[in-house]
Coordinates of C-alpha atoms in Angstrom, one line a residue:
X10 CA 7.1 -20.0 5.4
X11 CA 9.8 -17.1 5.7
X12 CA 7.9 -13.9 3.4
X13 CA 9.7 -11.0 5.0
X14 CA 6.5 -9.1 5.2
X15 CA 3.8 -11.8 5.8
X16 CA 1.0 -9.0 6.1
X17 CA 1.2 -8.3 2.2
X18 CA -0.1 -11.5 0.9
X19 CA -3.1 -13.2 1.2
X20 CA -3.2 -16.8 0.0
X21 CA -6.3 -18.0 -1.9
X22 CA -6.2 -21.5 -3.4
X23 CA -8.0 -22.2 -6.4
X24 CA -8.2 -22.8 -10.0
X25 CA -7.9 -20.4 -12.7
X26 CA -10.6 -21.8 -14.7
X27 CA -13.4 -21.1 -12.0
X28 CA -14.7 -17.7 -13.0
X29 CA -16.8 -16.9 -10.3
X30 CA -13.9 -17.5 -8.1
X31 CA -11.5 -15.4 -10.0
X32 CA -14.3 -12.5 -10.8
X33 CA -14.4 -12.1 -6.9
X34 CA -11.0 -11.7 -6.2
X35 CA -10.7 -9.1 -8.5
X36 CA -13.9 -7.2 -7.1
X37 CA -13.1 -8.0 -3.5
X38 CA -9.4 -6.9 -3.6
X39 CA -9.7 -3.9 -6.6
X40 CA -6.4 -6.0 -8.8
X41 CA -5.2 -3.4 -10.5
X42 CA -2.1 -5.9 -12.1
X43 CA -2.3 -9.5 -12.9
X44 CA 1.2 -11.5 -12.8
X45 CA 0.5 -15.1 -14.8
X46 CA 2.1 -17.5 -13.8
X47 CA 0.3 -20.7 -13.6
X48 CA 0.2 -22.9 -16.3
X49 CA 0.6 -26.8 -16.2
X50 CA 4.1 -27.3 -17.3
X51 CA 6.7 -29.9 -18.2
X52 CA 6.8 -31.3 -21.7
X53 CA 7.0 -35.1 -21.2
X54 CA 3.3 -34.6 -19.0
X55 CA 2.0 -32.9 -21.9
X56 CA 2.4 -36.1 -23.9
X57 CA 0.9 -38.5 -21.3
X58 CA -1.8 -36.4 -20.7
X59 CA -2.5 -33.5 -22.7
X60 CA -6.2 -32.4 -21.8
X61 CA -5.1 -31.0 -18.2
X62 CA -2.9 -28.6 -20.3
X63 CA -5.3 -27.8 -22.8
X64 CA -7.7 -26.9 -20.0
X65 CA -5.3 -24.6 -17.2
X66 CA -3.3 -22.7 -19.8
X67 CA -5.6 -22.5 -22.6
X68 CA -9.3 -21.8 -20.7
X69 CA -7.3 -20.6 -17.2
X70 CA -5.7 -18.1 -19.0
X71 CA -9.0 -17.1 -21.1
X72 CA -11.1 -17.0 -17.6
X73 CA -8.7 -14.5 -16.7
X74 CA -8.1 -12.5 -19.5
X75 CA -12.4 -12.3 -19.6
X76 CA -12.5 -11.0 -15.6
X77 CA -9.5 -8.2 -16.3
X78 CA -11.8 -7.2 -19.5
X79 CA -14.9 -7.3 -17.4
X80 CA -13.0 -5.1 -14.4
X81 CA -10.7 -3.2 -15.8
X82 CA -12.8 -2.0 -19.4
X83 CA -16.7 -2.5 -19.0
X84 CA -17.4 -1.5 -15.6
X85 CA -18.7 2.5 -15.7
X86 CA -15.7 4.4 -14.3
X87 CA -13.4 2.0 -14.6
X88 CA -10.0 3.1 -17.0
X89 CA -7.1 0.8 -18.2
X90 CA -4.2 3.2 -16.9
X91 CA -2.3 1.7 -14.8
X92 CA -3.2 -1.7 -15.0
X93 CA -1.3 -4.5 -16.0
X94 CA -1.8 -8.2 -17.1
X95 CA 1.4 -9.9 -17.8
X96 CA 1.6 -12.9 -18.9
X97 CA 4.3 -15.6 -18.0
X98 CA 5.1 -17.4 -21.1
X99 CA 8.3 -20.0 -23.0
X100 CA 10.7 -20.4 -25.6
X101 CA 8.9 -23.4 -26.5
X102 CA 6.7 -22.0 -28.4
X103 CA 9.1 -21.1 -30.8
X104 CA 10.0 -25.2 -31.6
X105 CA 13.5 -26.3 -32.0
X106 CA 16.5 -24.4 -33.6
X107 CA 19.2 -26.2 -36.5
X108 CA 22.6 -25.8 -35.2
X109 CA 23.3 -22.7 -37.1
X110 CA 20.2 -21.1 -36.6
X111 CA 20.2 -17.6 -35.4
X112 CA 19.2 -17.0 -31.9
X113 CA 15.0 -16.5 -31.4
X114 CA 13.5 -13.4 -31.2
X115 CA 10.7 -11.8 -30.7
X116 CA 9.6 -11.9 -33.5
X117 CA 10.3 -15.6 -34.6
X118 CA 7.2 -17.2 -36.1
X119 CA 5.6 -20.0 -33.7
X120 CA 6.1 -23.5 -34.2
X121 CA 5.5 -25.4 -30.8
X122 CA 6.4 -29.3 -31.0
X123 CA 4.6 -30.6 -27.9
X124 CA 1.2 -30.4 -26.2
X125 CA 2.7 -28.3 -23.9
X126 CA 4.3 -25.7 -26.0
X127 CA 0.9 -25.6 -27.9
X128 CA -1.1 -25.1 -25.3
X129 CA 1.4 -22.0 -24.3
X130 CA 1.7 -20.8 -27.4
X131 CA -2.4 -20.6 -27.9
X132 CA -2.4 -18.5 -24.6
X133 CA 0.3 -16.1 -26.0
X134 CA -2.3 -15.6 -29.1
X135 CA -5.1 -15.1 -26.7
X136 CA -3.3 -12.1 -25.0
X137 CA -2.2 -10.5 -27.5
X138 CA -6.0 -10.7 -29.3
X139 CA -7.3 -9.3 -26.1
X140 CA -5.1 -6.0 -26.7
X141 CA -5.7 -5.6 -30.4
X142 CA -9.1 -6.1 -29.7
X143 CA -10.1 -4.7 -26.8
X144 CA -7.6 -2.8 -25.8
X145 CA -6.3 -4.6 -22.6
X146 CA -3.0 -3.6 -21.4
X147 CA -0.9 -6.3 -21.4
X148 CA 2.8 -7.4 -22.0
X149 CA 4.3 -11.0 -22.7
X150 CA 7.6 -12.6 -21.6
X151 CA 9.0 -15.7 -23.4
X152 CA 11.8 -17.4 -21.3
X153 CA 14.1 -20.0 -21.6
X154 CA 14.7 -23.1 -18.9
X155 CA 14.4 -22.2 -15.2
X156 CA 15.8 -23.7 -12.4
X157 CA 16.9 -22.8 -8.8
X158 CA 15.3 -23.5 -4.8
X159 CA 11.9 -25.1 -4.9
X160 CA 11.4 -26.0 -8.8
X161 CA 9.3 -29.5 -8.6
X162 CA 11.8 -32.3 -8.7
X163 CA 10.8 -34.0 -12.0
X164 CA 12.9 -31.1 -13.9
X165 CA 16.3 -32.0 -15.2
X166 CA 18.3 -29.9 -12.4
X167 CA 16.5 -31.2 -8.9
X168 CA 16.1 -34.2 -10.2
X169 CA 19.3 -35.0 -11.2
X170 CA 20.8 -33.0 -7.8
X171 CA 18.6 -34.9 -5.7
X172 CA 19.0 -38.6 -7.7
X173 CA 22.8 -38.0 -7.4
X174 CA 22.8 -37.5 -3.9
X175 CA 20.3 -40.8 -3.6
X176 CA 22.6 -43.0 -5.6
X177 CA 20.4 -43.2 -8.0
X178 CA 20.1 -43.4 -11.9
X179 CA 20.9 -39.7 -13.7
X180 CA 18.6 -40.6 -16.8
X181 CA 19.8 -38.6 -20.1
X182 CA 17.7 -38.4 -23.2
X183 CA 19.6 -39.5 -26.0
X184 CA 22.4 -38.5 -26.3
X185 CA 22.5 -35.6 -24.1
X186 CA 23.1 -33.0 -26.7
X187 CA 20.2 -31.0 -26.6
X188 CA 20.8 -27.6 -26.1
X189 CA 18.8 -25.4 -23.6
X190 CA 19.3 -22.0 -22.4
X191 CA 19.1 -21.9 -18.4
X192 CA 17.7 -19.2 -16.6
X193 CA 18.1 -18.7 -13.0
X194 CA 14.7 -18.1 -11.2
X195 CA 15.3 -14.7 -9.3
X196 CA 16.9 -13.7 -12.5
X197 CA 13.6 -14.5 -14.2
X198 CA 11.5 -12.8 -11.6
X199 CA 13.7 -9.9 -11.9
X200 CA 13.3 -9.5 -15.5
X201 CA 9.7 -9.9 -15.4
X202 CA 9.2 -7.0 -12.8
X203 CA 11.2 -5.1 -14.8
X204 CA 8.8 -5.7 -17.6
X205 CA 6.1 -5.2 -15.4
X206 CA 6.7 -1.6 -14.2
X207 CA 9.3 -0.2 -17.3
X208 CA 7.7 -2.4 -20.2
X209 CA 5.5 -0.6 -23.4
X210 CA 2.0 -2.4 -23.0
X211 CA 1.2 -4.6 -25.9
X212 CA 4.9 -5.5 -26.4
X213 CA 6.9 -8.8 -26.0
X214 CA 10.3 -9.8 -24.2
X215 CA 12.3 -13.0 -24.2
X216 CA 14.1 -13.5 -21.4
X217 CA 16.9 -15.7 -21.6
X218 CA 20.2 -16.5 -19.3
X219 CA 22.5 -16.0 -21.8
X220 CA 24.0 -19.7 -22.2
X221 CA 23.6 -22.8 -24.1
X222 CA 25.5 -25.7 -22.9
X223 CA 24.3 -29.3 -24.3
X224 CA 22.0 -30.6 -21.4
X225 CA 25.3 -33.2 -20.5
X226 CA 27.7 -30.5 -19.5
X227 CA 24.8 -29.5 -17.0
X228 CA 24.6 -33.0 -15.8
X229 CA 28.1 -32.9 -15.4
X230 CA 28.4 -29.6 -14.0
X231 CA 25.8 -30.8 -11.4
X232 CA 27.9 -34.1 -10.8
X233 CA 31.2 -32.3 -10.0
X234 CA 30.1 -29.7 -7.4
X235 CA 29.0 -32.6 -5.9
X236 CA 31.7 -34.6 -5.9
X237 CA 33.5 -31.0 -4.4
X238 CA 30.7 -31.2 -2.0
X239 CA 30.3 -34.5 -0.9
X240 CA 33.6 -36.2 -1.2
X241 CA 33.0 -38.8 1.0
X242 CA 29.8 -39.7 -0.5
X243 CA 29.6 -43.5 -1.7
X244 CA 28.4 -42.2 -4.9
X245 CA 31.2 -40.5 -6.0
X246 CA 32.5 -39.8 -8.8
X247 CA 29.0 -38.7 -9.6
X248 CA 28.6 -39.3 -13.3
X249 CA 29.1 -42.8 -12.9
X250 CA 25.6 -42.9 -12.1
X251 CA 25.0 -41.3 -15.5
X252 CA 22.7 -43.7 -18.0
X253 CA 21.2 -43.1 -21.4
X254 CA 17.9 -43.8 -21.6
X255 CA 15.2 -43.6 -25.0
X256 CA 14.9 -39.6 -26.2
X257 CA 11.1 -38.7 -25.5
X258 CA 9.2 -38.2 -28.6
X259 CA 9.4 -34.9 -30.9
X260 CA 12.1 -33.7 -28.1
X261 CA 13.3 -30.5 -29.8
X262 CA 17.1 -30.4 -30.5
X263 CA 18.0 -26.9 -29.7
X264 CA 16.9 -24.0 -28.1
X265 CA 18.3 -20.0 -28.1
X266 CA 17.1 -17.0 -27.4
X267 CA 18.1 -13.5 -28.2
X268 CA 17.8 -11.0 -25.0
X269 CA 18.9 -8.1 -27.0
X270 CA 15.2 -6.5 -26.8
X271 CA 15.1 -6.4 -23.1
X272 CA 18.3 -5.6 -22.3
X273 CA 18.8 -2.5 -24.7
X274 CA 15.2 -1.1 -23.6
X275 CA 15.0 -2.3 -20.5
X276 CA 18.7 -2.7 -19.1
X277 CA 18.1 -5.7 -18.0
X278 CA 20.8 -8.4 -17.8
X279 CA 21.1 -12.4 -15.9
X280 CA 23.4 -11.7 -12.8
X281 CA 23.8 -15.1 -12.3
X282 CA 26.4 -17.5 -14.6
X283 CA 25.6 -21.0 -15.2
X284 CA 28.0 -22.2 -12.5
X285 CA 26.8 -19.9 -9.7
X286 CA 23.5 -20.2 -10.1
X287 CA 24.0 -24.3 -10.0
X288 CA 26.0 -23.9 -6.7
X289 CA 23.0 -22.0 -5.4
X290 CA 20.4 -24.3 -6.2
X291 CA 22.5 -27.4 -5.3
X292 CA 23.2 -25.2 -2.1
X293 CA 19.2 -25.0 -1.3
X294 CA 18.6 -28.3 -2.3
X295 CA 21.1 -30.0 0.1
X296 CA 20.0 -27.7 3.0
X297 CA 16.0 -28.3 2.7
X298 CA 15.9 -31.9 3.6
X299 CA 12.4 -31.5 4.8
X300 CA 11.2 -30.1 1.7
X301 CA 12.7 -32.6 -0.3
X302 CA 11.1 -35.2 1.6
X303 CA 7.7 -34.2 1.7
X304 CA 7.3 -34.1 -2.0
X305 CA 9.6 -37.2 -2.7
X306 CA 7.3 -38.5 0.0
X307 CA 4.7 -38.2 -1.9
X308 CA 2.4 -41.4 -3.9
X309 CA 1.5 -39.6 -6.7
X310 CA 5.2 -38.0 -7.3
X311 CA 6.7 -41.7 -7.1
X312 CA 4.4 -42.9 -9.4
X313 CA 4.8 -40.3 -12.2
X314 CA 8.5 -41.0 -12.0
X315 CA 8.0 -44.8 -12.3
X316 CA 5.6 -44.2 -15.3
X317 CA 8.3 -41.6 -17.2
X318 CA 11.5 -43.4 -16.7
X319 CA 10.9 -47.4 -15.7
X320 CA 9.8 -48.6 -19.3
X321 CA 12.7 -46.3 -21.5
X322 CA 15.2 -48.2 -23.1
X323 CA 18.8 -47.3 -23.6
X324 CA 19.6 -44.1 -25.2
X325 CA 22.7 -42.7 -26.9

């Protein structure tokens, strides 16, 4: 719904892992630049169920990486100028940071802590082997925490909005002091086009937001533009609805990355602070009822959030 220019897109649903699928979209529409994004995501799945991950972003990204060699390098005629395969990747793979640690950068050795982060961090090796070894031209972002309209509502921010507004439990790990850096999703996307058309081939750029509050000022950030929002709400004051719950196992402490790379070459920079980027995502989230309700709607959604949060005990 509401693409500006619906004529430029075509919509082809699939799975990156089927390679005769994905070898005929790039003979039947000549890709000339890959954008990878997909990837199963979110940490705590990872440790219920690790094998989907190990399959979508270890052999999805593979399948692709084989059909943009096949395309772009072995067919007769075909050259690698001006084609791109850029590959979406996360500060997780990085691990977790001491409290003094310096900022991440590119080149910080790897040292994923979750299924998740290794399964990224294997498809970040994979790239970069495909253009030492055969030469593909690709680039590599690592970002921080997104968030803004549409993100799935079993991440910290929507879910947390959207339990607030329901009266329901705001479930912190812990003790809430873990220490993400949060990345506003056009920001992202702006960044990684940026990559994408100014960005030397082969290289790497983390992309960050430039901020790293504990995850509780967040929640409480959330809970008092709400409370501005909705002041007659029967939940108010918000963060009364705040409870510690169990931490999740190996949850990393800290994370904090170092931009300096792409906004020196690249000039590059977040627009958006912490605070206005929450009031525009708490902004979407209160006007797309429907949306919310189709996927809160939905069996499978309930029952993941029953399985991750029902059983925890107390945290803190």
């Amino acid at each position: 719904k509401d693409l500006s220019a619906p004529d430029r897109h075509t919509f082809i649903q699939g799975d990156i892992c089927d390679t005769a699928l994905v070898n005929r979209i790039f003979s039947e529409s000549s890709i000339d630049t890959v954008a990878h994004f997909a990837a199963e995501t979110h940490v705590d799945r990872s440790i219920l169920g690790p094998a989907e991950f190990i399959q979508t972003n270890i052999v999805g990204t593979f399948t692709l990486l084989e059909a943009a060699r096949t395309h772009w390098l072995d067919y007769r005629g075909a050259s690698p100028e001006k084609k791109r395969f850029h590959h979406v990747s996360t500060d997780e793979v990085y691990g977790t940071l001491l409290p003094d640690a310096p900022d991440w950068t590119e080149d910080t050795p790897y040292d994923p802590s979750s299924p998740y982060s290794a399964a990224k961090a294997s498809s970040d090796h994979l790239v970069r082997a495909y253009h030492r070894t055969y030469g593909l031209p690709v680039s590599i972002t690592n970002c921080s925490n997104n968030y803004g309209p549409y993100q799935f509502p079993e991440k910290l921010i929507p879910l947390f909005i959207l339990n607030a507004v329901q009266g329901r439990p705001l479930p912190v790990y812990g003790d809430g002091q873990q220490i993400r850096d949060w990345l506003y999703v056009e920001d992202h996307c702006e960044a990684i086009l940026r990559v994408m058309t100014d960005g030397i081939v082969g290289q790497t750029y983390n992309i960050g937001g430039n901020n790293q509050p504990p995850n509780l000022v967040v929640i409480e950030q959330i809970c008092a533009i709400l409370d501005e929002m909705l002041p007659q709400s029967p939940f108010a004051p918000h963060k009364d609805l705040i409870k510690y719950v169990a931490d999740r196992p190996g949850h990393d402490r800290r994370y904090a990355i170092d931009i300096t790379k792409i906004t020196t070459d690249l000039g590059w920079h977040p627009r958006q602070s912490l605070e206005s980027g929450l009031q525009k995502t708490i902004d979407w989230y209160l006007g797309n009822p429907d949306w919310v309700s189709s996927i809160q709607s939905d069996t499978e959604f309930e029952i993941w959030i029953q399985k991750n949060y029902s059983n925890r005990g107390e945290g803190k």
